[in-house]
Amino acid sequence: MTADSRKFQRLRESMVKNQIEARGITDPDVLRAMRTVPRHLFVSEALMDQAYADHPLPIGEQQTISQPYIVAHMTQALALGPDDRVLEIGTGSGYQAAVLAQIVFRVYTIETIRSLHMRARKLFDDLKYSNIVTHYGDGTNGWKDESPFDAIMVTAGAPDIPIPLVNQLAEGGRMVLPVGGRLAQDMIKLYRDVDGIHQSSLGGCRFVKLVGEHGWEQ
Ligand code: SAH
């Protein structure tokens, strides 16, 4: 292992300890995933030294990679298991998909900005994350051919809950997404069972806009 990767490993360990565990994330799979994925490779070289800091970072195209704690919190909220198939809307840097891919059977992720889609795809290939399937397009319509999903995560803020996504949730399926205004949203969790859809709030948050047919206008 190079000195550089030892440095990042130390930063990663302290991120998990001081930002994730200290704030009450306990799911062992989530903690393991966050200890494993090399977050610094998902940002530009100029920002690598900040990759494990307690805040979001720009990834180009006016988009951001979420704060580590938010990634852990949303992932834990999905209560994932090893056989799950998960849909993510908003690939961005690819970091959240990589974290999910450590825990579940397969991750399907959709990105609407072509350059981000291409960069994430290449990184997944380089890192040999072979259980991530990527798609370039509008994720607000979901991915009908691969549905239903055991879990769905939207990593951009929606004005309303996109109905196609709810329809692509399996029975027993869970979904988390930020819903609200352009500047601030509420993190919503949905759960589908035989009786229908159950909804709860996980608190306030701030995400970039979900744009598309069932999102904000471009
Ligand atoms: N999960 C990402 C965070 C990305 S920020 C990560 O770990 O880095 C949100 C992303 O959602 C942006 O890249 C944005 O382009 C994308 N996005 C916005 N609307 C979308 C849509 N309708 N379909 C797919 N991606 C969308």
PDB file of C-alpha atoms and ligand atoms in Angstrom:
ATOM      1  CA  MET A   1       0.000   0.000   0.000  1.00  0.00           C
ATOM      2  CA  THR A   2       1.362   3.445  -0.859  1.00  0.00           C
ATOM      3  CA  ALA A   3       1.876   6.165   1.746  1.00  0.00           C
ATOM      4  CA  ASP A   4      -0.868   8.114   0.035  1.00  0.00           C
ATOM      5  CA  SER A   5      -3.479   5.422   0.349  1.00  0.00           C
ATOM      6  CA  ARG A   6      -2.480   4.892   4.013  1.00  0.00           C
ATOM      7  CA  LYS A   7      -3.132   8.577   4.564  1.00  0.00           C
ATOM      8  CA  PHE A   8      -6.582   8.339   2.985  1.00  0.00           C
ATOM      9  CA  GLN A   9      -7.335   5.184   4.926  1.00  0.00           C
ATOM     10  CA  ARG A  10      -6.599   7.028   8.176  1.00  0.00           C
ATOM     11  CA  LEU A  11      -8.807   9.940   7.121  1.00  0.00           C
ATOM     12  CA  ARG A  12     -11.568   7.492   6.206  1.00  0.00           C
ATOM     13  CA  GLU A  13     -11.364   5.704   9.542  1.00  0.00           C
ATOM     14  CA  SER A  14     -11.598   8.986  11.427  1.00  0.00           C
ATOM     15  CA  MET A  15     -14.544  10.070   9.239  1.00  0.00           C
ATOM     16  CA  VAL A  16     -16.458   6.923  10.199  1.00  0.00           C
ATOM     17  CA  LYS A  17     -15.593   7.263  13.868  1.00  0.00           C
ATOM     18  CA  ASN A  18     -16.162  10.999  14.350  1.00  0.00           C
ATOM     19  CA  GLN A  19     -18.910  11.802  11.838  1.00  0.00           C
ATOM     20  CA  ILE A  20     -20.831   8.564  11.349  1.00  0.00           C
ATOM     21  CA  GLU A  21     -20.629   6.431  14.506  1.00  0.00           C
ATOM     22  CA  ALA A  22     -20.534   9.474  16.792  1.00  0.00           C
ATOM     23  CA  ARG A  23     -23.880  10.607  15.339  1.00  0.00           C
ATOM     24  CA  GLY A  24     -25.600   7.314  15.966  1.00  0.00           C
ATOM     25  CA  ILE A  25     -25.263   5.263  12.759  1.00  0.00           C
ATOM     26  CA  THR A  26     -25.096   1.631  13.951  1.00  0.00           C
ATOM     27  CA  ASP A  27     -25.867  -0.592  10.918  1.00  0.00           C
ATOM     28  CA  PRO A  28     -22.675  -2.690  10.630  1.00  0.00           C
ATOM     29  CA  ASP A  29     -23.031  -3.010   6.845  1.00  0.00           C
ATOM     30  CA  VAL A  30     -23.219   0.764   6.443  1.00  0.00           C
ATOM     31  CA  LEU A  31     -20.175   1.309   8.667  1.00  0.00           C
ATOM     32  CA  ARG A  32     -18.221  -1.365   6.792  1.00  0.00           C
ATOM     33  CA  ALA A  33     -19.155   0.116   3.419  1.00  0.00           C
ATOM     34  CA  MET A  34     -18.083   3.600   4.469  1.00  0.00           C
ATOM     35  CA  ARG A  35     -14.784   2.193   5.790  1.00  0.00           C
ATOM     36  CA  THR A  36     -14.212   0.503   2.425  1.00  0.00           C
ATOM     37  CA  VAL A  37     -15.115   2.884  -0.413  1.00  0.00           C
ATOM     38  CA  PRO A  38     -12.220   5.242  -1.335  1.00  0.00           C
ATOM     39  CA  ARG A  39     -14.259   8.475  -1.271  1.00  0.00           C
ATOM     40  CA  HIS A  40     -11.249  10.566  -2.364  1.00  0.00           C
ATOM     41  CA  LEU A  41     -11.352   8.911  -5.802  1.00  0.00           C
ATOM     42  CA  PHE A  42     -14.884  10.274  -6.358  1.00  0.00           C
ATOM     43  CA  VAL A  43     -13.771  13.929  -6.267  1.00  0.00           C
ATOM     44  CA  SER A  44     -11.318  15.886  -8.402  1.00  0.00           C
ATOM     45  CA  GLU A  45      -7.636  15.709  -7.519  1.00  0.00           C
ATOM     46  CA  ALA A  46      -7.706  19.265  -6.172  1.00  0.00           C
ATOM     47  CA  LEU A  47     -10.335  18.301  -3.580  1.00  0.00           C
ATOM     48  CA  MET A  48      -8.964  14.917  -2.527  1.00  0.00           C
ATOM     49  CA  ASP A  49      -7.569  16.193   0.761  1.00  0.00           C
ATOM     50  CA  GLN A  50     -11.058  17.421   1.677  1.00  0.00           C
ATOM     51  CA  ALA A  51     -12.847  14.269   0.589  1.00  0.00           C
ATOM     52  CA  TYR A  52     -13.317  12.925   4.128  1.00  0.00           C
ATOM     53  CA  ALA A  53     -14.351  16.251   5.681  1.00  0.00           C
ATOM     54  CA  ASP A  54     -17.761  16.817   7.253  1.00  0.00           C
ATOM     55  CA  HIS A  55     -19.433  18.593   4.324  1.00  0.00           C
ATOM     56  CA  PRO A  56     -20.549  18.160   0.703  1.00  0.00           C
ATOM     57  CA  LEU A  57     -18.106  18.946  -2.127  1.00  0.00           C
ATOM     58  CA  PRO A  58     -18.540  20.170  -5.712  1.00  0.00           C
ATOM     59  CA  ILE A  59     -18.210  17.511  -8.447  1.00  0.00           C
ATOM     60  CA  GLY A  60     -18.620  19.811 -11.467  1.00  0.00           C
ATOM     61  CA  GLU A  61     -21.712  20.699 -13.508  1.00  0.00           C
ATOM     62  CA  GLN A  62     -22.957  22.594 -10.405  1.00  0.00           C
ATOM     63  CA  GLN A  63     -23.628  19.300  -8.636  1.00  0.00           C
ATOM     64  CA  THR A  64     -22.326  17.985  -5.319  1.00  0.00           C
ATOM     65  CA  ILE A  65     -21.292  14.770  -3.582  1.00  0.00           C
ATOM     66  CA  SER A  66     -23.276  14.563  -0.332  1.00  0.00           C
ATOM     67  CA  GLN A  67     -21.752  14.979   3.116  1.00  0.00           C
ATOM     68  CA  PRO A  68     -20.559  11.568   4.410  1.00  0.00           C
ATOM     69  CA  TYR A  69     -23.067  11.527   7.277  1.00  0.00           C
ATOM     70  CA  ILE A  70     -26.003  12.079   4.884  1.00  0.00           C
ATOM     71  CA  VAL A  71     -24.838   9.140   2.750  1.00  0.00           C
ATOM     72  CA  ALA A  72     -24.678   6.929   5.850  1.00  0.00           C
ATOM     73  CA  HIS A  73     -28.019   8.161   7.196  1.00  0.00           C
ATOM     74  CA  MET A  74     -29.917   7.577   3.934  1.00  0.00           C
ATOM     75  CA  THR A  75     -28.275   4.200   3.425  1.00  0.00           C
ATOM     76  CA  GLN A  76     -29.137   3.029   6.941  1.00  0.00           C
ATOM     77  CA  ALA A  77     -32.728   4.246   6.499  1.00  0.00           C
ATOM     78  CA  LEU A  78     -33.176   1.776   3.619  1.00  0.00           C
ATOM     79  CA  ALA A  79     -32.543  -1.202   5.969  1.00  0.00           C
ATOM     80  CA  LEU A  80     -30.743  -3.092   3.189  1.00  0.00           C
ATOM     81  CA  GLY A  81     -30.010  -6.800   2.896  1.00  0.00           C
ATOM     82  CA  PRO A  82     -27.530  -8.748   0.735  1.00  0.00           C
ATOM     83  CA  ASP A  83     -30.140  -9.918  -1.791  1.00  0.00           C
ATOM     84  CA  ASP A  84     -31.653  -6.487  -2.404  1.00  0.00           C
ATOM     85  CA  ARG A  85     -31.810  -4.766  -5.775  1.00  0.00           C
ATOM     86  CA  VAL A  86     -31.616  -1.004  -5.326  1.00  0.00           C
ATOM     87  CA  LEU A  87     -32.392   1.900  -7.655  1.00  0.00           C
ATOM     88  CA  GLU A  88     -30.562   5.188  -7.151  1.00  0.00           C
ATOM     89  CA  ILE A  89     -31.605   8.401  -8.924  1.00  0.00           C
ATOM     90  CA  GLY A  90     -28.728  10.881  -9.295  1.00  0.00           C
ATOM     91  CA  THR A  91     -25.450   8.978  -9.816  1.00  0.00           C
ATOM     92  CA  GLY A  92     -23.394  12.191  -9.554  1.00  0.00           C
ATOM     93  CA  SER A  93     -19.869  11.223  -8.515  1.00  0.00           C
ATOM     94  CA  GLY A  94     -20.921   7.586  -8.066  1.00  0.00           C
ATOM     95  CA  TYR A  95     -19.974   7.536  -4.373  1.00  0.00           C
ATOM     96  CA  GLN A  96     -23.426   6.729  -2.986  1.00  0.00           C
ATOM     97  CA  ALA A  97     -23.887   3.941  -5.541  1.00  0.00           C
ATOM     98  CA  ALA A  98     -20.485   2.517  -4.559  1.00  0.00           C
ATOM     99  CA  VAL A  99     -21.505   2.491  -0.884  1.00  0.00           C
ATOM    100  CA  LEU A 100     -24.785   0.738  -1.733  1.00  0.00           C
ATOM    101  CA  ALA A 101     -22.923  -1.766  -3.901  1.00  0.00           C
ATOM    102  CA  GLN A 102     -20.884  -2.947  -0.888  1.00  0.00           C
ATOM    103  CA  ILE A 103     -24.104  -4.007   0.837  1.00  0.00           C
ATOM    104  CA  VAL A 104     -26.626  -5.236  -1.738  1.00  0.00           C
ATOM    105  CA  PHE A 105     -26.802  -7.650  -4.663  1.00  0.00           C
ATOM    106  CA  ARG A 106     -27.150  -5.055  -7.411  1.00  0.00           C
ATOM    107  CA  VAL A 107     -27.387  -1.276  -7.760  1.00  0.00           C
ATOM    108  CA  TYR A 108     -29.113   0.443 -10.690  1.00  0.00           C
ATOM    109  CA  THR A 109     -28.217   4.119 -10.920  1.00  0.00           C
ATOM    110  CA  ILE A 110     -29.454   6.821 -13.298  1.00  0.00           C
ATOM    111  CA  GLU A 111     -27.821  10.191 -14.053  1.00  0.00           C
ATOM    112  CA  THR A 112     -29.196  12.948 -16.242  1.00  0.00           C
ATOM    113  CA  ILE A 113     -25.902  14.770 -16.935  1.00  0.00           C
ATOM    114  CA  ARG A 114     -23.891  12.881 -19.503  1.00  0.00           C
ATOM    115  CA  SER A 115     -20.389  13.868 -18.376  1.00  0.00           C
ATOM    116  CA  LEU A 116     -21.112  12.780 -14.788  1.00  0.00           C
ATOM    117  CA  HIS A 117     -22.651   9.527 -15.980  1.00  0.00           C
ATOM    118  CA  MET A 118     -19.555   8.769 -18.090  1.00  0.00           C
ATOM    119  CA  ARG A 119     -17.088   9.620 -15.326  1.00  0.00           C
ATOM    120  CA  ALA A 120     -18.882   7.456 -12.759  1.00  0.00           C
ATOM    121  CA  ARG A 121     -19.129   4.562 -15.219  1.00  0.00           C
ATOM    122  CA  LYS A 122     -15.383   4.651 -15.821  1.00  0.00           C
ATOM    123  CA  LEU A 123     -14.632   4.785 -12.102  1.00  0.00           C
ATOM    124  CA  PHE A 124     -16.900   1.798 -11.393  1.00  0.00           C
ATOM    125  CA  ASP A 125     -15.028  -0.131 -14.081  1.00  0.00           C
ATOM    126  CA  ASP A 126     -11.606   0.935 -12.768  1.00  0.00           C
ATOM    127  CA  LEU A 127     -12.563  -0.078  -9.218  1.00  0.00           C
ATOM    128  CA  LYS A 128     -14.151  -3.309 -10.503  1.00  0.00           C
ATOM    129  CA  TYR A 129     -17.519  -2.573  -8.936  1.00  0.00           C
ATOM    130  CA  SER A 130     -19.221  -5.107 -11.155  1.00  0.00           C
ATOM    131  CA  ASN A 131     -22.648  -5.023  -9.472  1.00  0.00           C
ATOM    132  CA  ILE A 132     -23.453  -1.434 -10.471  1.00  0.00           C
ATOM    133  CA  VAL A 133     -25.558  -0.906 -13.593  1.00  0.00           C
ATOM    134  CA  THR A 134     -25.599   2.664 -14.917  1.00  0.00           C
ATOM    135  CA  HIS A 135     -28.034   4.501 -17.148  1.00  0.00           C
ATOM    136  CA  TYR A 136     -27.961   7.965 -18.698  1.00  0.00           C
ATOM    137  CA  GLY A 137     -31.386   9.610 -18.695  1.00  0.00           C
ATOM    138  CA  ASP A 138     -34.213  11.079 -16.627  1.00  0.00           C
ATOM    139  CA  GLY A 139     -34.479   9.058 -13.430  1.00  0.00           C
ATOM    140  CA  THR A 140     -37.819  10.525 -12.381  1.00  0.00           C
ATOM    141  CA  ASN A 141     -39.462   7.867 -14.559  1.00  0.00           C
ATOM    142  CA  GLY A 142     -37.553   5.139 -12.743  1.00  0.00           C
ATOM    143  CA  TRP A 143     -36.314   2.033 -14.563  1.00  0.00           C
ATOM    144  CA  LYS A 144     -39.442   0.086 -15.443  1.00  0.00           C
ATOM    145  CA  ASP A 145     -37.755  -2.889 -17.121  1.00  0.00           C
ATOM    146  CA  GLU A 146     -35.760  -3.687 -13.980  1.00  0.00           C
ATOM    147  CA  SER A 147     -38.564  -2.998 -11.498  1.00  0.00           C
ATOM    148  CA  PRO A 148     -39.769  -3.749  -8.864  1.00  0.00           C
ATOM    149  CA  PHE A 149     -36.945  -2.652  -6.533  1.00  0.00           C
ATOM    150  CA  ASP A 150     -36.424  -3.579  -2.901  1.00  0.00           C
ATOM    151  CA  ALA A 151     -35.211  -0.068  -2.230  1.00  0.00           C
ATOM    152  CA  ILE A 152     -35.044   3.268  -4.043  1.00  0.00           C
ATOM    153  CA  MET A 153     -32.902   6.262  -3.116  1.00  0.00           C
ATOM    154  CA  VAL A 154     -33.212   9.682  -4.716  1.00  0.00           C
ATOM    155  CA  THR A 155     -30.162  11.896  -4.126  1.00  0.00           C
ATOM    156  CA  ALA A 156     -31.611  15.135  -5.531  1.00  0.00           C
ATOM    157  CA  GLY A 157     -34.444  17.248  -4.127  1.00  0.00           C
ATOM    158  CA  ALA A 158     -37.889  16.681  -5.665  1.00  0.00           C
ATOM    159  CA  PRO A 159     -40.851  19.106  -5.611  1.00  0.00           C
ATOM    160  CA  ASP A 160     -43.167  16.114  -5.034  1.00  0.00           C
ATOM    161  CA  ILE A 161     -42.758  12.365  -4.718  1.00  0.00           C
ATOM    162  CA  PRO A 162     -42.345  11.065  -8.310  1.00  0.00           C
ATOM    163  CA  ILE A 163     -45.228   8.606  -8.782  1.00  0.00           C
ATOM    164  CA  PRO A 164     -43.395   6.250 -11.214  1.00  0.00           C
ATOM    165  CA  LEU A 165     -40.831   5.575  -8.470  1.00  0.00           C
ATOM    166  CA  VAL A 166     -43.515   4.662  -5.944  1.00  0.00           C
ATOM    167  CA  ASN A 167     -45.027   2.301  -8.514  1.00  0.00           C
ATOM    168  CA  GLN A 168     -41.669   0.563  -8.998  1.00  0.00           C
ATOM    169  CA  LEU A 169     -41.259  -0.243  -5.311  1.00  0.00           C
ATOM    170  CA  ALA A 170     -41.684  -3.931  -4.407  1.00  0.00           C
ATOM    171  CA  GLU A 171     -44.001  -5.002  -1.619  1.00  0.00           C
ATOM    172  CA  GLY A 172     -41.861  -4.628   1.489  1.00  0.00           C
ATOM    173  CA  GLY A 173     -39.817  -2.020  -0.410  1.00  0.00           C
ATOM    174  CA  ARG A 174     -38.356   1.146   1.107  1.00  0.00           C
ATOM    175  CA  MET A 175     -37.642   4.516  -0.487  1.00  0.00           C
ATOM    176  CA  VAL A 176     -35.860   7.637   0.781  1.00  0.00           C
ATOM    177  CA  LEU A 177     -35.919  10.990  -0.960  1.00  0.00           C
ATOM    178  CA  PRO A 178     -35.654  14.704  -0.222  1.00  0.00           C
ATOM    179  CA  VAL A 179     -38.940  16.480  -0.999  1.00  0.00           C
ATOM    180  CA  GLY A 180     -39.722  20.186  -0.722  1.00  0.00           C
ATOM    181  CA  GLY A 181     -38.591  23.561  -2.022  1.00  0.00           C
ATOM    182  CA  ARG A 182     -35.598  24.427  -4.175  1.00  0.00           C
ATOM    183  CA  LEU A 183     -33.449  25.462  -1.214  1.00  0.00           C
ATOM    184  CA  ALA A 184     -34.538  23.152   1.597  1.00  0.00           C
ATOM    185  CA  GLN A 185     -36.320  19.824   1.733  1.00  0.00           C
ATOM    186  CA  ASP A 186     -37.615  17.220   4.126  1.00  0.00           C
ATOM    187  CA  MET A 187     -36.061  13.738   3.974  1.00  0.00           C
ATOM    188  CA  ILE A 188     -39.019  11.416   3.436  1.00  0.00           C
ATOM    189  CA  LYS A 189     -39.057   7.681   3.975  1.00  0.00           C
ATOM    190  CA  LEU A 190     -41.723   5.545   2.278  1.00  0.00           C
ATOM    191  CA  TYR A 191     -42.502   1.945   3.052  1.00  0.00           C
ATOM    192  CA  ARG A 192     -44.783  -0.243   0.951  1.00  0.00           C
ATOM    193  CA  ASP A 193     -46.627  -3.246   2.398  1.00  0.00           C
ATOM    194  CA  VAL A 194     -49.879  -5.105   1.707  1.00  0.00           C
ATOM    195  CA  ASP A 195     -51.866  -2.210   3.188  1.00  0.00           C
ATOM    196  CA  GLY A 196     -50.278   0.369   0.914  1.00  0.00           C
ATOM    197  CA  ILE A 197     -47.722   3.167   1.330  1.00  0.00           C
ATOM    198  CA  HIS A 198     -46.561   4.454   4.725  1.00  0.00           C
ATOM    199  CA  GLN A 199     -44.677   7.726   4.978  1.00  0.00           C
ATOM    200  CA  SER A 200     -42.486   9.269   7.666  1.00  0.00           C
ATOM    201  CA  SER A 201     -40.036  12.164   7.918  1.00  0.00           C
ATOM    202  CA  LEU A 202     -36.350  11.832   8.766  1.00  0.00           C
ATOM    203  CA  GLY A 203     -35.775  15.592   9.142  1.00  0.00           C
ATOM    204  CA  GLY A 204     -34.598  18.593   7.159  1.00  0.00           C
ATOM    205  CA  CYS A 205     -31.951  18.503   4.438  1.00  0.00           C
ATOM    206  CA  ARG A 206     -30.556  20.414   1.491  1.00  0.00           C
ATOM    207  CA  PHE A 207     -29.985  18.846  -1.918  1.00  0.00           C
ATOM    208  CA  VAL A 208     -29.454  19.983  -5.497  1.00  0.00           C
ATOM    209  CA  LYS A 209     -32.557  19.881  -7.694  1.00  0.00           C
ATOM    210  CA  LEU A 210     -34.089  16.772  -9.181  1.00  0.00           C
ATOM    211  CA  VAL A 211     -34.907  17.881 -12.730  1.00  0.00           C
ATOM    212  CA  GLY A 212     -37.046  16.024 -15.234  1.00  0.00           C
ATOM    213  CA  GLU A 213     -40.550  14.941 -16.101  1.00  0.00           C
ATOM    214  CA  HIS A 214     -41.540  14.284 -12.468  1.00  0.00           C
ATOM    215  CA  GLY A 215     -39.078  16.775 -10.975  1.00  0.00           C
ATOM    216  CA  TRP A 216     -38.287  20.471 -11.360  1.00  0.00           C
ATOM    217  CA  GLU A 217     -38.174  22.133 -14.765  1.00  0.00           C
ATOM    218  CA  GLN A 218     -34.616  22.388 -16.145  1.00  0.00           C
TER     219      GLN A 218
HETATM  220  N1  SAH B   1     -25.455  10.432  -5.309  1.00  0.00           N
HETATM  221  C1  SAH B   1     -24.514  11.428  -5.775  1.00  0.00           C
HETATM  222  C2  SAH B   1     -24.983  12.835  -5.438  1.00  0.00           C
HETATM  223  C3  SAH B   1     -25.299  13.515  -6.677  1.00  0.00           C
HETATM  224  S1  SAH B   1     -25.984  15.125  -6.625  1.00  0.00           S
HETATM  225  C4  SAH B   1     -23.113  11.164  -5.279  1.00  0.00           C
HETATM  226  O1  SAH B   1     -22.932  10.236  -4.466  1.00  0.00           O
HETATM  227  O2  SAH B   1     -22.194  11.846  -5.701  1.00  0.00           O
HETATM  228  C5  SAH B   1     -27.488  14.804  -7.494  1.00  0.00           C
HETATM  229  C6  SAH B   1     -27.350  14.297  -8.892  1.00  0.00           C
HETATM  230  O3  SAH B   1     -28.670  14.086  -9.374  1.00  0.00           O
HETATM  231  C7  SAH B   1     -26.695  15.259  -9.860  1.00  0.00           C
HETATM  232  O4  SAH B   1     -25.612  14.638 -10.470  1.00  0.00           O
HETATM  233  C8  SAH B   1     -27.806  15.565 -10.867  1.00  0.00           C
HETATM  234  O5  SAH B   1     -27.335  15.750 -12.185  1.00  0.00           O
HETATM  235  C9  SAH B   1     -28.660  14.333 -10.758  1.00  0.00           C
HETATM  236  N2  SAH B   1     -30.044  14.442 -11.233  1.00  0.00           N
HETATM  237  C10 SAH B   1     -30.884  15.496 -11.127  1.00  0.00           C
HETATM  238  N3  SAH B   1     -32.071  15.204 -11.700  1.00  0.00           N
HETATM  239  C11 SAH B   1     -31.975  13.920 -12.177  1.00  0.00           C
HETATM  240  C12 SAH B   1     -32.859  13.052 -12.872  1.00  0.00           C
HETATM  241  N4  SAH B   1     -34.120  13.396 -13.215  1.00  0.00           N
HETATM  242  N5  SAH B   1     -32.429  11.815 -13.195  1.00  0.00           N
HETATM  243  C13 SAH B   1     -31.163  11.410 -12.881  1.00  0.00           C
HETATM  244  N6  SAH B   1     -30.280  12.214 -12.233  1.00  0.00           N
HETATM  245  C14 SAH B   1     -30.676  13.447 -11.878  1.00  0.00           C
END
